[in-house]
Amino acid sequence: MVKRTKILIVGSGGNGISLAVLLDKAGHSDFTIITKHGDFGGAWFQNTYPGCEVDCASSVYQFGFRPNPDWSALFVGQPELMAYMQRVAAENRLYERTLFGCEMTHARWNEATACWQVETTAGLIEAEHLMLATGFLEEAVIPDLPGLNTFAGPAFHSSQWPEGFSGEGQRIAVIGSGSSAIQIVPALQERAVHVWQFQRTPTWLLPKNNRLLTDAERQLLAASPEEMERQRAEVFEQEEKLWQDTFVSMNGAEYERQARIYLENQIADPELRRLLTPGHAMGCKRPLVSDNYYNSLIQDNVTLVPEGVAGIRDGSLVTTGGKSFEVDAIVFATGFYFGGHILHLVERRDGQTVGGWQAGHPRAYKSVSVAGCPNLYLVGGPAPNGQIWNGLYPGEAVATYVLRILEHLHDKGLRAIEIREEAELEWKRAADALLDKAPVVAGGCTNYSLDDTGHNKAAWPGTLRSMTAALSDFDASKYDPV
């Protein structure tokens, strides 16, 4: 056995950091963090591709308990975000309570000891409470292209960027057209001989309006917490409305209009505009934001290819339309399996895995508690319907909920509680009823948010305010003691 701990947190991204810090501040210091990564940062540790930056304004994409007046831009890049998270982890002494390079491989509840027995690549850990904060965009999807093993050059997923690879002087294929691709293409355009971007489906894109903050602006934020909070509140309201209109309802027409105007202003060629115009509702796929993507497409060394890739033949990349391209490197900006498969590694009390039992329709009460799994808490990414516009926030919201449960267990002298299955199903039915009317399901496209039954497995069914309210309220009648 590696160790025994009261609380085991799996994951070292923003949500894992929030959980650990807020638990510690509340007096629950007996916790251990494990992560397959080599440091803190989560997605910002894993993704190092050129051009990588956040698409949520820095003023709100930060820990509520550690506001940062020192951001260099309205939307900052990966190195700055990772450094911020690692600084917060160091300030709160999380490094000495973390096992790096340690991946969870299985977890089962031990009735006799009322603990989770968690198998890891470093050995067995026993914990009274298990909290999964492993992210929703960390399990890469790489298409199984015929002949890929015969390709002589580098071929890699955007989240597995080789150290030192710049694309300088090379002919590069970028497969995909989502949020990573639109950052990678402009960055490679500046260095590569030629970039071909292969697009199966266009996505709505809005301007980011990013810029560096001046020294005077940063000094003002450092000197005036009130001004920093005012700016945060302003962005918060904008993002709440965007999320409500484009993910929770079908009110995205105004954003579509803005996106069309932006496209027309940036792309003069009517044929290229046609290829870049989506045929689905705003919000069906994750909307994109960029200030330089469209401009990169009109450069002489970039070509948009509106076809998928069928495979590799005779060393060349071949599209579904039969076109052939000689390239030196292939970048798969092909996305992720939303939430990963970690729930297939967790056994319910009846011996079935959560993933197997739920049979392609993942669910959890309030996105946190899973039937058949005492003292298990899902946070953000692996949590069905746990996604919200500010992906850094669920750790804070769930920490509030966890503290309510820990207080209840202490007050009642209980060792563990478990959500009732009917409560879990009732909550999921209500979430599906709302989200089935929203663009992810009804918007006319395929996307990574749909589960095997056609429902939205990703989005929280409401705004960040509603998530805060729901996870501030613990109803013990929905749970049974174990």
Short mmCIF file of C-alpha atoms in Angstrom, two decimals:
data_model
loop_
_atom_site.label_atom_id
_atom_site.label_comp_id
_atom_site.label_asym_id
_atom_site.label_seq_id
_atom_site.Cartn_x
_atom_site.Cartn_y
_atom_site.Cartn_z
CA MET A 1 0.00 0.00 0.00
CA VAL A 2 1.30 3.45 -0.87
CA LYS A 3 -0.72 5.17 1.84
CA ARG A 4 -4.05 5.75 3.49
CA THR A 5 -5.66 9.17 3.31
CA LYS A 6 -9.01 10.61 4.26
CA ILE A 7 -9.53 12.33 0.90
CA LEU A 8 -8.00 11.38 -2.43
CA ILE A 9 -8.17 13.94 -5.25
CA VAL A 10 -7.42 12.61 -8.72
CA GLY A 11 -6.25 15.36 -11.06
CA SER A 12 -3.90 18.35 -10.87
CA GLY A 13 -5.69 20.92 -13.03
CA GLY A 14 -7.64 23.95 -11.89
CA ASN A 15 -10.53 22.01 -10.38
CA GLY A 16 -8.23 19.71 -8.43
CA ILE A 17 -6.32 22.70 -7.10
CA SER A 18 -9.56 24.44 -6.05
CA LEU A 19 -10.78 21.37 -4.20
CA ALA A 20 -7.53 20.94 -2.32
CA VAL A 21 -7.14 24.59 -1.35
CA LEU A 22 -10.74 25.07 -0.21
CA LEU A 23 -10.80 21.79 1.72
CA ASP A 24 -7.57 22.77 3.43
CA LYS A 25 -8.88 26.24 4.31
CA ALA A 26 -11.93 24.57 5.90
CA GLY A 27 -9.73 22.38 8.12
CA HIS A 28 -9.76 19.17 6.06
CA SER A 29 -6.01 18.85 5.61
CA ASP A 30 -5.79 15.05 5.40
CA PHE A 31 -5.84 14.74 1.61
CA THR A 32 -3.61 13.44 -1.14
CA ILE A 33 -3.55 14.45 -4.79
CA ILE A 34 -2.49 12.05 -7.51
CA THR A 35 -1.90 12.95 -11.14
CA LYS A 36 -0.49 11.24 -14.21
CA HIS A 37 1.19 14.54 -15.10
CA GLY A 38 4.55 15.80 -13.91
CA ASP A 39 3.30 19.09 -12.46
CA PHE A 40 0.18 21.16 -11.80
CA GLY A 41 -1.77 22.82 -14.60
CA GLY A 42 -4.04 20.16 -16.10
CA ALA A 43 -4.91 21.12 -19.66
CA TRP A 44 -2.39 23.97 -19.47
CA PHE A 45 0.36 21.53 -18.55
CA GLN A 46 -0.64 19.02 -21.21
CA ASN A 47 -1.24 21.37 -24.15
CA THR A 48 1.92 23.16 -25.28
CA TYR A 49 1.20 23.66 -28.97
CA PRO A 50 2.13 27.01 -30.53
CA GLY A 51 -0.59 29.63 -30.18
CA CYS A 52 -2.27 27.88 -27.23
CA GLU A 53 -4.26 30.36 -25.15
CA VAL A 54 -7.48 30.54 -23.18
CA ASP A 55 -10.76 31.49 -24.88
CA CYS A 56 -12.34 32.72 -21.65
CA ALA A 57 -11.26 36.17 -20.48
CA SER A 58 -8.43 36.09 -17.94
CA SER A 59 -10.36 38.40 -15.62
CA VAL A 60 -12.82 35.59 -14.87
CA TYR A 61 -10.66 32.56 -15.66
CA GLN A 62 -8.91 32.53 -12.31
CA PHE A 63 -9.48 31.23 -8.82
CA GLY A 64 -12.01 33.23 -6.83
CA PHE A 65 -9.83 32.77 -3.73
CA ARG A 66 -6.70 33.98 -5.56
CA PRO A 67 -7.49 36.87 -7.92
CA ASN A 68 -4.58 37.82 -10.14
CA PRO A 69 -3.94 41.47 -11.08
CA ASP A 70 -0.86 40.59 -13.13
CA TRP A 71 -2.29 39.10 -16.34
CA SER A 72 -0.41 40.35 -19.38
CA ALA A 73 -3.43 40.33 -21.72
CA LEU A 74 -7.21 40.12 -21.84
CA PHE A 75 -6.78 36.46 -22.86
CA VAL A 76 -3.47 34.97 -21.79
CA GLY A 77 -1.49 32.08 -23.23
CA GLN A 78 -0.66 28.62 -21.94
CA PRO A 79 2.68 29.39 -20.25
CA GLU A 80 1.17 32.19 -18.17
CA LEU A 81 -1.86 30.13 -17.14
CA MET A 82 0.28 27.16 -16.16
CA ALA A 83 2.63 29.37 -14.15
CA TYR A 84 -0.34 30.91 -12.31
CA MET A 85 -1.74 27.50 -11.36
CA GLN A 86 1.64 26.24 -10.23
CA ARG A 87 2.17 29.40 -8.18
CA VAL A 88 -1.19 28.90 -6.43
CA ALA A 89 -0.34 25.24 -5.78
CA ALA A 90 3.02 26.21 -4.27
CA GLU A 91 1.52 28.98 -2.13
CA ASN A 92 -0.90 26.45 -0.65
CA ARG A 93 1.70 23.71 -0.06
CA LEU A 94 0.09 21.27 -2.47
CA TYR A 95 3.33 19.94 -3.93
CA GLU A 96 4.27 18.06 -0.77
CA ARG A 97 0.84 16.37 -0.77
CA THR A 98 0.88 15.28 -4.41
CA LEU A 99 2.09 12.09 -6.10
CA PHE A 100 3.13 13.05 -9.64
CA GLY A 101 3.33 10.50 -12.45
CA CYS A 102 0.71 8.44 -10.60
CA GLU A 103 -2.35 7.35 -12.60
CA MET A 104 -5.52 5.78 -11.22
CA THR A 105 -6.20 2.41 -12.87
CA HIS A 106 -9.16 1.10 -10.83
CA ALA A 107 -11.28 2.00 -7.81
CA ARG A 108 -13.67 -0.11 -5.73
CA TRP A 109 -15.55 0.50 -2.49
CA ASN A 110 -14.55 -1.70 0.45
CA GLU A 111 -17.62 -2.25 2.61
CA ALA A 112 -15.65 -3.54 5.59
CA THR A 113 -13.38 -0.53 5.90
CA ALA A 114 -15.80 2.01 4.38
CA CYS A 115 -13.02 3.20 2.10
CA TRP A 116 -12.22 3.40 -1.57
CA GLN A 117 -9.42 1.09 -2.59
CA VAL A 118 -7.76 2.90 -5.44
CA GLU A 119 -5.28 1.05 -7.60
CA THR A 120 -2.68 3.30 -9.18
CA THR A 121 0.47 2.95 -11.22
CA ALA A 122 2.36 3.61 -7.97
CA GLY A 123 0.47 1.08 -5.84
CA LEU A 124 -2.68 0.94 -3.71
CA ILE A 125 -4.19 3.94 -1.92
CA GLU A 126 -7.08 3.72 0.54
CA ALA A 127 -9.31 6.77 0.95
CA GLU A 128 -12.56 7.51 2.76
CA HIS A 129 -13.56 9.99 0.03
CA LEU A 130 -12.68 9.87 -3.67
CA MET A 131 -12.84 13.03 -5.79
CA LEU A 132 -12.32 12.77 -9.54
CA ALA A 133 -11.16 16.01 -11.18
CA THR A 134 -9.51 14.61 -14.30
CA GLY A 135 -10.78 17.12 -16.85
CA PHE A 136 -13.03 16.83 -19.87
CA LEU A 137 -10.55 17.43 -22.69
CA GLU A 138 -7.62 15.22 -21.75
CA GLU A 139 -8.28 11.93 -23.57
CA ALA A 140 -7.13 12.56 -27.13
CA VAL A 141 -9.07 11.26 -30.13
CA ILE A 142 -6.79 10.23 -33.00
CA PRO A 143 -8.50 8.78 -36.08
CA ASP A 144 -7.40 5.31 -37.12
CA LEU A 145 -6.20 6.27 -40.59
CA PRO A 146 -5.27 3.40 -42.91
CA GLY A 147 -1.55 3.54 -43.69
CA LEU A 148 -0.68 5.98 -40.90
CA ASN A 149 2.01 3.62 -39.65
CA THR A 150 3.78 3.99 -43.02
CA PHE A 151 4.06 7.78 -42.74
CA ALA A 152 7.72 8.70 -42.43
CA GLY A 153 7.40 12.09 -40.74
CA PRO A 154 6.13 13.14 -37.32
CA ALA A 155 2.39 12.61 -36.75
CA PHE A 156 0.95 13.60 -33.38
CA HIS A 157 -2.11 14.92 -31.56
CA SER A 158 -2.18 18.62 -30.68
CA SER A 159 -2.12 17.73 -26.95
CA GLN A 160 1.03 15.63 -27.44
CA TRP A 161 3.15 18.29 -29.13
CA PRO A 162 6.79 17.15 -29.47
CA GLU A 163 9.22 19.33 -27.57
CA GLY A 164 11.11 21.56 -29.97
CA PHE A 165 8.85 20.99 -32.99
CA SER A 166 8.23 24.36 -34.65
CA GLY A 167 7.25 23.37 -38.19
CA GLU A 168 9.98 25.63 -39.52
CA GLY A 169 10.46 25.05 -43.25
CA GLN A 170 8.04 22.12 -43.40
CA ARG A 171 4.87 21.19 -45.24
CA ILE A 172 2.29 20.48 -42.56
CA ALA A 173 -1.18 18.97 -42.52
CA VAL A 174 -3.48 20.15 -39.71
CA ILE A 175 -6.46 17.81 -39.44
CA GLY A 176 -9.44 19.40 -37.70
CA SER A 177 -11.17 22.77 -37.42
CA GLY A 178 -11.99 23.20 -33.74
CA SER A 179 -10.58 25.40 -30.99
CA SER A 180 -7.06 23.95 -31.10
CA ALA A 181 -6.81 24.00 -34.89
CA ILE A 182 -7.70 27.68 -35.21
CA GLN A 183 -4.83 28.53 -32.84
CA ILE A 184 -2.32 26.15 -34.42
CA VAL A 185 -2.85 27.17 -38.06
CA PRO A 186 -1.94 30.87 -37.59
CA ALA A 187 1.09 29.93 -35.48
CA LEU A 188 2.39 27.44 -38.06
CA GLN A 189 1.64 29.81 -40.94
CA GLU A 190 4.43 32.07 -39.72
CA ARG A 191 7.01 29.27 -39.90
CA ALA A 192 5.97 26.55 -42.31
CA VAL A 193 6.56 26.33 -46.04
CA HIS A 194 2.89 25.44 -46.39
CA VAL A 195 -0.03 24.51 -44.12
CA TRP A 196 -3.01 22.51 -45.34
CA GLN A 197 -5.95 22.53 -42.97
CA PHE A 198 -8.44 19.70 -43.47
CA GLN A 199 -11.96 20.67 -42.43
CA ARG A 200 -14.95 18.36 -42.40
CA THR A 201 -17.37 20.85 -40.82
CA PRO A 202 -17.03 24.61 -40.31
CA THR A 203 -17.84 26.16 -36.93
CA TRP A 204 -19.18 29.59 -35.98
CA LEU A 205 -16.36 31.97 -35.09
CA LEU A 206 -16.41 35.34 -33.31
CA PRO A 207 -13.60 37.87 -32.85
CA LYS A 208 -11.65 37.49 -29.63
CA ASN A 209 -10.65 41.16 -29.38
CA ASN A 210 -7.56 40.23 -27.44
CA ARG A 211 -4.81 42.72 -26.59
CA LEU A 212 -1.98 43.23 -24.16
CA LEU A 213 -2.74 45.17 -20.99
CA THR A 214 -0.74 48.34 -20.49
CA ASP A 215 1.49 48.88 -17.47
CA ALA A 216 -0.96 51.54 -16.29
CA GLU A 217 -3.90 49.10 -16.50
CA ARG A 218 -2.03 46.45 -14.55
CA GLN A 219 -0.97 48.95 -11.91
CA LEU A 220 -4.59 50.04 -11.52
CA LEU A 221 -5.75 46.45 -11.05
CA ALA A 222 -3.03 45.81 -8.48
CA ALA A 223 -3.91 48.99 -6.57
CA SER A 224 -7.69 48.69 -6.81
CA PRO A 225 -9.41 45.39 -5.99
CA GLU A 226 -12.67 47.22 -6.66
CA GLU A 227 -11.70 47.89 -10.28
CA MET A 228 -10.58 44.30 -10.74
CA GLU A 229 -13.92 43.07 -9.41
CA ARG A 230 -15.81 45.53 -11.61
CA GLN A 231 -14.10 44.18 -14.72
CA ARG A 232 -14.72 40.60 -13.59
CA ALA A 233 -18.42 41.34 -13.04
CA GLU A 234 -18.76 42.91 -16.48
CA VAL A 235 -17.26 39.90 -18.26
CA PHE A 236 -19.23 37.54 -16.02
CA GLU A 237 -22.54 39.02 -17.18
CA GLN A 238 -21.52 38.81 -20.85
CA GLU A 239 -20.48 35.16 -20.52
CA GLU A 240 -23.59 34.19 -18.56
CA LYS A 241 -25.76 35.56 -21.37
CA LEU A 242 -23.70 33.90 -24.11
CA TRP A 243 -23.86 30.53 -22.33
CA GLN A 244 -27.60 30.80 -21.67
CA ASP A 245 -28.38 31.83 -25.25
CA THR A 246 -26.15 29.35 -27.07
CA PHE A 247 -25.96 26.27 -24.82
CA VAL A 248 -29.11 26.24 -22.69
CA SER A 249 -31.57 27.70 -25.22
CA MET A 250 -31.85 28.39 -28.95
CA ASN A 251 -31.32 32.15 -28.75
CA GLY A 252 -28.04 32.38 -30.62
CA ALA A 253 -29.31 34.25 -33.69
CA GLU A 254 -27.65 37.54 -32.70
CA TYR A 255 -24.29 35.79 -32.22
CA GLU A 256 -24.71 34.10 -35.61
CA ARG A 257 -25.32 37.52 -37.15
CA GLN A 258 -22.14 38.86 -35.55
CA ALA A 259 -20.20 35.84 -36.75
CA ARG A 260 -21.44 36.31 -40.33
CA ILE A 261 -20.45 39.97 -40.31
CA TYR A 262 -17.00 39.09 -38.98
CA LEU A 263 -16.56 36.42 -41.66
CA GLU A 264 -17.63 38.80 -44.44
CA ASN A 265 -15.28 41.51 -43.21
CA GLN A 266 -12.33 39.15 -42.98
CA ILE A 267 -12.75 36.91 -46.05
CA ALA A 268 -13.26 38.59 -49.42
CA ASP A 269 -13.36 35.39 -51.49
CA PRO A 270 -17.03 34.28 -51.67
CA GLU A 271 -16.11 30.61 -52.18
CA LEU A 272 -13.88 30.56 -49.12
CA ARG A 273 -16.62 32.33 -47.15
CA ARG A 274 -19.07 29.65 -48.24
CA LEU A 275 -16.72 26.90 -47.06
CA LEU A 276 -16.35 28.61 -43.68
CA THR A 277 -20.09 29.16 -43.09
CA PRO A 278 -21.67 26.54 -40.81
CA GLY A 279 -24.99 24.89 -41.58
CA HIS A 280 -25.88 24.33 -37.92
CA ALA A 281 -27.09 26.54 -35.09
CA MET A 282 -24.68 28.56 -32.99
CA GLY A 283 -23.77 26.43 -29.97
CA CYS A 284 -24.27 23.06 -31.65
CA LYS A 285 -20.50 22.83 -31.77
CA ARG A 286 -18.30 24.75 -29.37
CA PRO A 287 -18.22 28.33 -30.77
CA LEU A 288 -14.75 29.56 -31.67
CA VAL A 289 -13.03 32.88 -30.97
CA SER A 290 -9.99 34.18 -32.81
CA ASP A 291 -8.48 37.41 -34.06
CA ASN A 292 -6.00 35.87 -36.52
CA TYR A 293 -7.42 32.61 -37.86
CA TYR A 294 -9.28 34.06 -40.85
CA ASN A 295 -6.29 36.21 -41.76
CA SER A 296 -4.02 33.15 -41.76
CA LEU A 297 -6.29 31.39 -44.26
CA ILE A 298 -5.80 34.08 -46.89
CA GLN A 299 -2.00 33.86 -46.77
CA ASP A 300 -0.22 32.26 -49.73
CA ASN A 301 1.18 29.40 -47.67
CA VAL A 302 -2.14 28.23 -46.17
CA THR A 303 -4.84 26.19 -47.92
CA LEU A 304 -8.20 25.18 -46.49
CA VAL A 305 -9.21 21.74 -47.75
CA PRO A 306 -12.94 21.15 -47.12
CA GLU A 307 -12.65 17.37 -46.87
CA GLY A 308 -11.85 14.74 -44.31
CA VAL A 309 -8.75 12.59 -44.47
CA ALA A 310 -9.15 9.00 -45.65
CA GLY A 311 -5.63 7.71 -45.01
CA ILE A 312 -2.00 7.61 -46.06
CA ARG A 313 -0.99 6.11 -49.40
CA ASP A 314 2.54 5.97 -50.82
CA GLY A 315 3.68 8.45 -48.17
CA SER A 316 1.03 11.03 -49.08
CA LEU A 317 -2.09 12.11 -47.26
CA VAL A 318 -5.27 11.24 -49.19
CA THR A 319 -8.66 12.91 -48.60
CA THR A 320 -12.12 11.40 -48.71
CA GLY A 321 -12.49 13.09 -52.11
CA GLY A 322 -9.40 11.34 -53.47
CA LYS A 323 -7.02 14.31 -53.40
CA SER A 324 -3.40 13.64 -52.51
CA PHE A 325 -0.99 15.86 -50.53
CA GLU A 326 2.71 15.38 -49.89
CA VAL A 327 3.40 16.62 -46.37
CA ASP A 328 6.30 16.43 -43.93
CA ALA A 329 4.26 16.35 -40.71
CA ILE A 330 0.71 15.69 -39.57
CA VAL A 331 -0.96 17.46 -36.64
CA PHE A 332 -4.16 15.84 -35.38
CA ALA A 333 -6.29 18.68 -33.98
CA THR A 334 -9.07 16.12 -33.79
CA GLY A 335 -10.35 16.80 -30.32
CA PHE A 336 -11.02 14.69 -27.28
CA TYR A 337 -13.40 12.11 -25.91
CA PHE A 338 -15.43 14.34 -23.61
CA GLY A 339 -14.81 13.47 -19.99
CA GLY A 340 -12.67 10.47 -20.81
CA HIS A 341 -13.43 6.93 -19.71
CA ILE A 342 -12.55 7.23 -16.03
CA LEU A 343 -16.05 6.13 -14.95
CA HIS A 344 -15.26 2.76 -16.55
CA LEU A 345 -12.50 2.40 -13.94
CA VAL A 346 -14.84 2.91 -10.96
CA GLU A 347 -16.79 -0.04 -9.52
CA ARG A 348 -20.20 0.47 -8.00
CA ARG A 349 -21.01 -1.42 -4.80
CA ASP A 350 -22.68 -4.12 -6.91
CA GLY A 351 -19.40 -4.82 -8.73
CA GLN A 352 -20.36 -3.26 -12.05
CA THR A 353 -18.38 -0.32 -13.37
CA VAL A 354 -20.19 3.01 -13.42
CA GLY A 355 -19.56 3.36 -17.15
CA GLY A 356 -20.90 -0.12 -17.86
CA TRP A 357 -23.99 0.31 -15.67
CA GLN A 358 -24.90 3.67 -17.18
CA ALA A 359 -24.62 2.18 -20.68
CA GLY A 360 -23.72 5.23 -22.72
CA HIS A 361 -26.01 7.64 -20.82
CA PRO A 362 -23.67 9.09 -18.15
CA ARG A 363 -25.34 10.75 -15.20
CA ALA A 364 -24.70 12.04 -11.70
CA TYR A 365 -26.92 13.90 -9.24
CA LYS A 366 -26.19 17.62 -9.63
CA SER A 367 -23.26 16.40 -11.76
CA VAL A 368 -21.48 15.30 -8.57
CA SER A 369 -22.91 12.22 -6.83
CA VAL A 370 -23.18 8.77 -8.47
CA ALA A 371 -25.61 6.05 -7.38
CA GLY A 372 -23.93 2.92 -6.07
CA CYS A 373 -20.79 4.88 -5.15
CA PRO A 374 -20.61 6.15 -1.56
CA ASN A 375 -18.40 9.18 -0.89
CA LEU A 376 -17.58 9.62 -4.58
CA TYR A 377 -17.54 13.13 -6.02
CA LEU A 378 -17.20 14.10 -9.67
CA VAL A 379 -15.78 17.52 -10.45
CA GLY A 380 -16.02 19.37 -13.76
CA GLY A 381 -14.76 17.29 -16.65
CA PRO A 382 -15.58 13.69 -15.73
CA ALA A 383 -18.87 14.85 -14.24
CA PRO A 384 -21.87 14.27 -16.54
CA ASN A 385 -23.42 17.69 -17.20
CA GLY A 386 -20.64 19.37 -15.26
CA GLN A 387 -19.39 21.66 -18.05
CA ILE A 388 -19.99 25.38 -17.67
CA TRP A 389 -18.64 28.41 -19.54
CA ASN A 390 -15.87 28.97 -17.00
CA GLY A 391 -14.23 25.55 -16.83
CA LEU A 392 -12.09 26.67 -13.89
CA TYR A 393 -15.08 27.26 -11.63
CA PRO A 394 -16.64 23.81 -10.92
CA GLY A 395 -13.88 22.98 -8.45
CA GLU A 396 -14.96 25.87 -6.26
CA ALA A 397 -18.67 25.06 -6.57
CA VAL A 398 -18.19 21.35 -5.86
CA ALA A 399 -15.89 22.12 -2.94
CA THR A 400 -18.79 23.96 -1.33
CA TYR A 401 -21.01 20.90 -1.84
CA VAL A 402 -18.38 18.49 -0.51
CA LEU A 403 -17.96 20.58 2.63
CA ARG A 404 -21.74 20.41 3.23
CA ILE A 405 -21.58 16.60 2.95
CA LEU A 406 -18.56 16.31 5.25
CA GLU A 407 -20.34 18.49 7.81
CA HIS A 408 -23.44 16.28 7.56
CA LEU A 409 -21.41 13.09 8.05
CA HIS A 410 -19.71 14.55 11.10
CA ASP A 411 -22.92 15.86 12.67
CA LYS A 412 -24.79 12.56 12.15
CA GLY A 413 -21.89 10.31 13.04
CA LEU A 414 -22.01 8.60 9.65
CA ARG A 415 -19.11 7.01 7.82
CA ALA A 416 -20.54 7.41 4.31
CA ILE A 417 -23.62 8.36 2.28
CA GLU A 418 -24.77 7.48 -1.21
CA ILE A 419 -27.13 9.25 -3.58
CA ARG A 420 -30.37 7.37 -4.20
CA GLU A 421 -30.65 6.08 -7.72
CA GLU A 422 -34.11 7.58 -8.18
CA ALA A 423 -32.73 11.00 -7.22
CA GLU A 424 -29.89 10.64 -9.72
CA LEU A 425 -32.30 9.60 -12.49
CA GLU A 426 -34.79 12.34 -11.64
CA TRP A 427 -32.08 15.01 -11.85
CA LYS A 428 -30.79 13.64 -15.14
CA ARG A 429 -34.29 13.50 -16.66
CA ALA A 430 -34.81 17.16 -15.78
CA ALA A 431 -31.41 18.09 -17.26
CA ASP A 432 -32.15 16.17 -20.47
CA ALA A 433 -35.60 17.75 -20.82
CA LEU A 434 -34.02 21.20 -20.78
CA LEU A 435 -30.91 20.48 -22.84
CA ASP A 436 -32.72 18.41 -25.49
CA LYS A 437 -34.21 21.71 -26.71
CA ALA A 438 -30.80 23.40 -26.91
CA PRO A 439 -28.35 23.52 -29.87
CA VAL A 440 -26.07 20.63 -28.86
CA VAL A 441 -29.00 18.24 -29.38
CA ALA A 442 -31.35 20.23 -31.62
CA GLY A 443 -28.89 22.37 -33.57
CA GLY A 444 -28.29 20.05 -36.52
CA CYS A 445 -24.72 18.78 -36.10
CA THR A 446 -22.65 16.05 -34.49
CA ASN A 447 -20.41 17.00 -31.59
CA TYR A 448 -18.40 15.64 -28.67
CA SER A 449 -21.14 16.54 -26.16
CA LEU A 450 -23.69 13.96 -27.34
CA ASP A 451 -23.87 10.67 -25.45
CA ASP A 452 -24.71 7.31 -27.00
CA THR A 453 -28.43 7.92 -26.49
CA GLY A 454 -28.48 11.33 -28.18
CA HIS A 455 -28.58 13.47 -25.04
CA ASN A 456 -26.16 16.20 -23.92
CA LYS A 457 -23.70 14.57 -21.54
CA ALA A 458 -21.57 17.67 -21.12
CA ALA A 459 -23.29 20.95 -20.34
CA TRP A 460 -24.61 22.02 -16.96
CA PRO A 461 -28.35 22.66 -17.51
CA GLY A 462 -28.24 26.31 -16.58
CA THR A 463 -25.93 29.20 -15.87
CA LEU A 464 -22.98 29.50 -13.53
CA ARG A 465 -25.29 31.24 -11.08
CA SER A 466 -27.62 28.24 -11.09
CA MET A 467 -24.66 25.89 -10.55
CA THR A 468 -23.56 27.98 -7.58
CA ALA A 469 -27.06 27.86 -6.10
CA ALA A 470 -27.53 24.13 -6.68
CA LEU A 471 -24.18 23.18 -5.16
CA SER A 472 -24.69 25.47 -2.18
CA ASP A 473 -27.77 23.45 -1.23
CA PHE A 474 -27.28 19.95 0.24
CA ASP A 475 -30.50 17.94 0.65
CA ALA A 476 -29.74 14.97 2.89
CA SER A 477 -33.11 13.36 2.07
CA LYS A 478 -31.76 12.48 -1.40
CA TYR A 479 -29.02 10.31 0.16
CA ASP A 480 -28.91 7.08 2.13
CA PRO A 481 -26.36 6.31 4.87
CA VAL A 482 -23.97 3.44 4.11
#
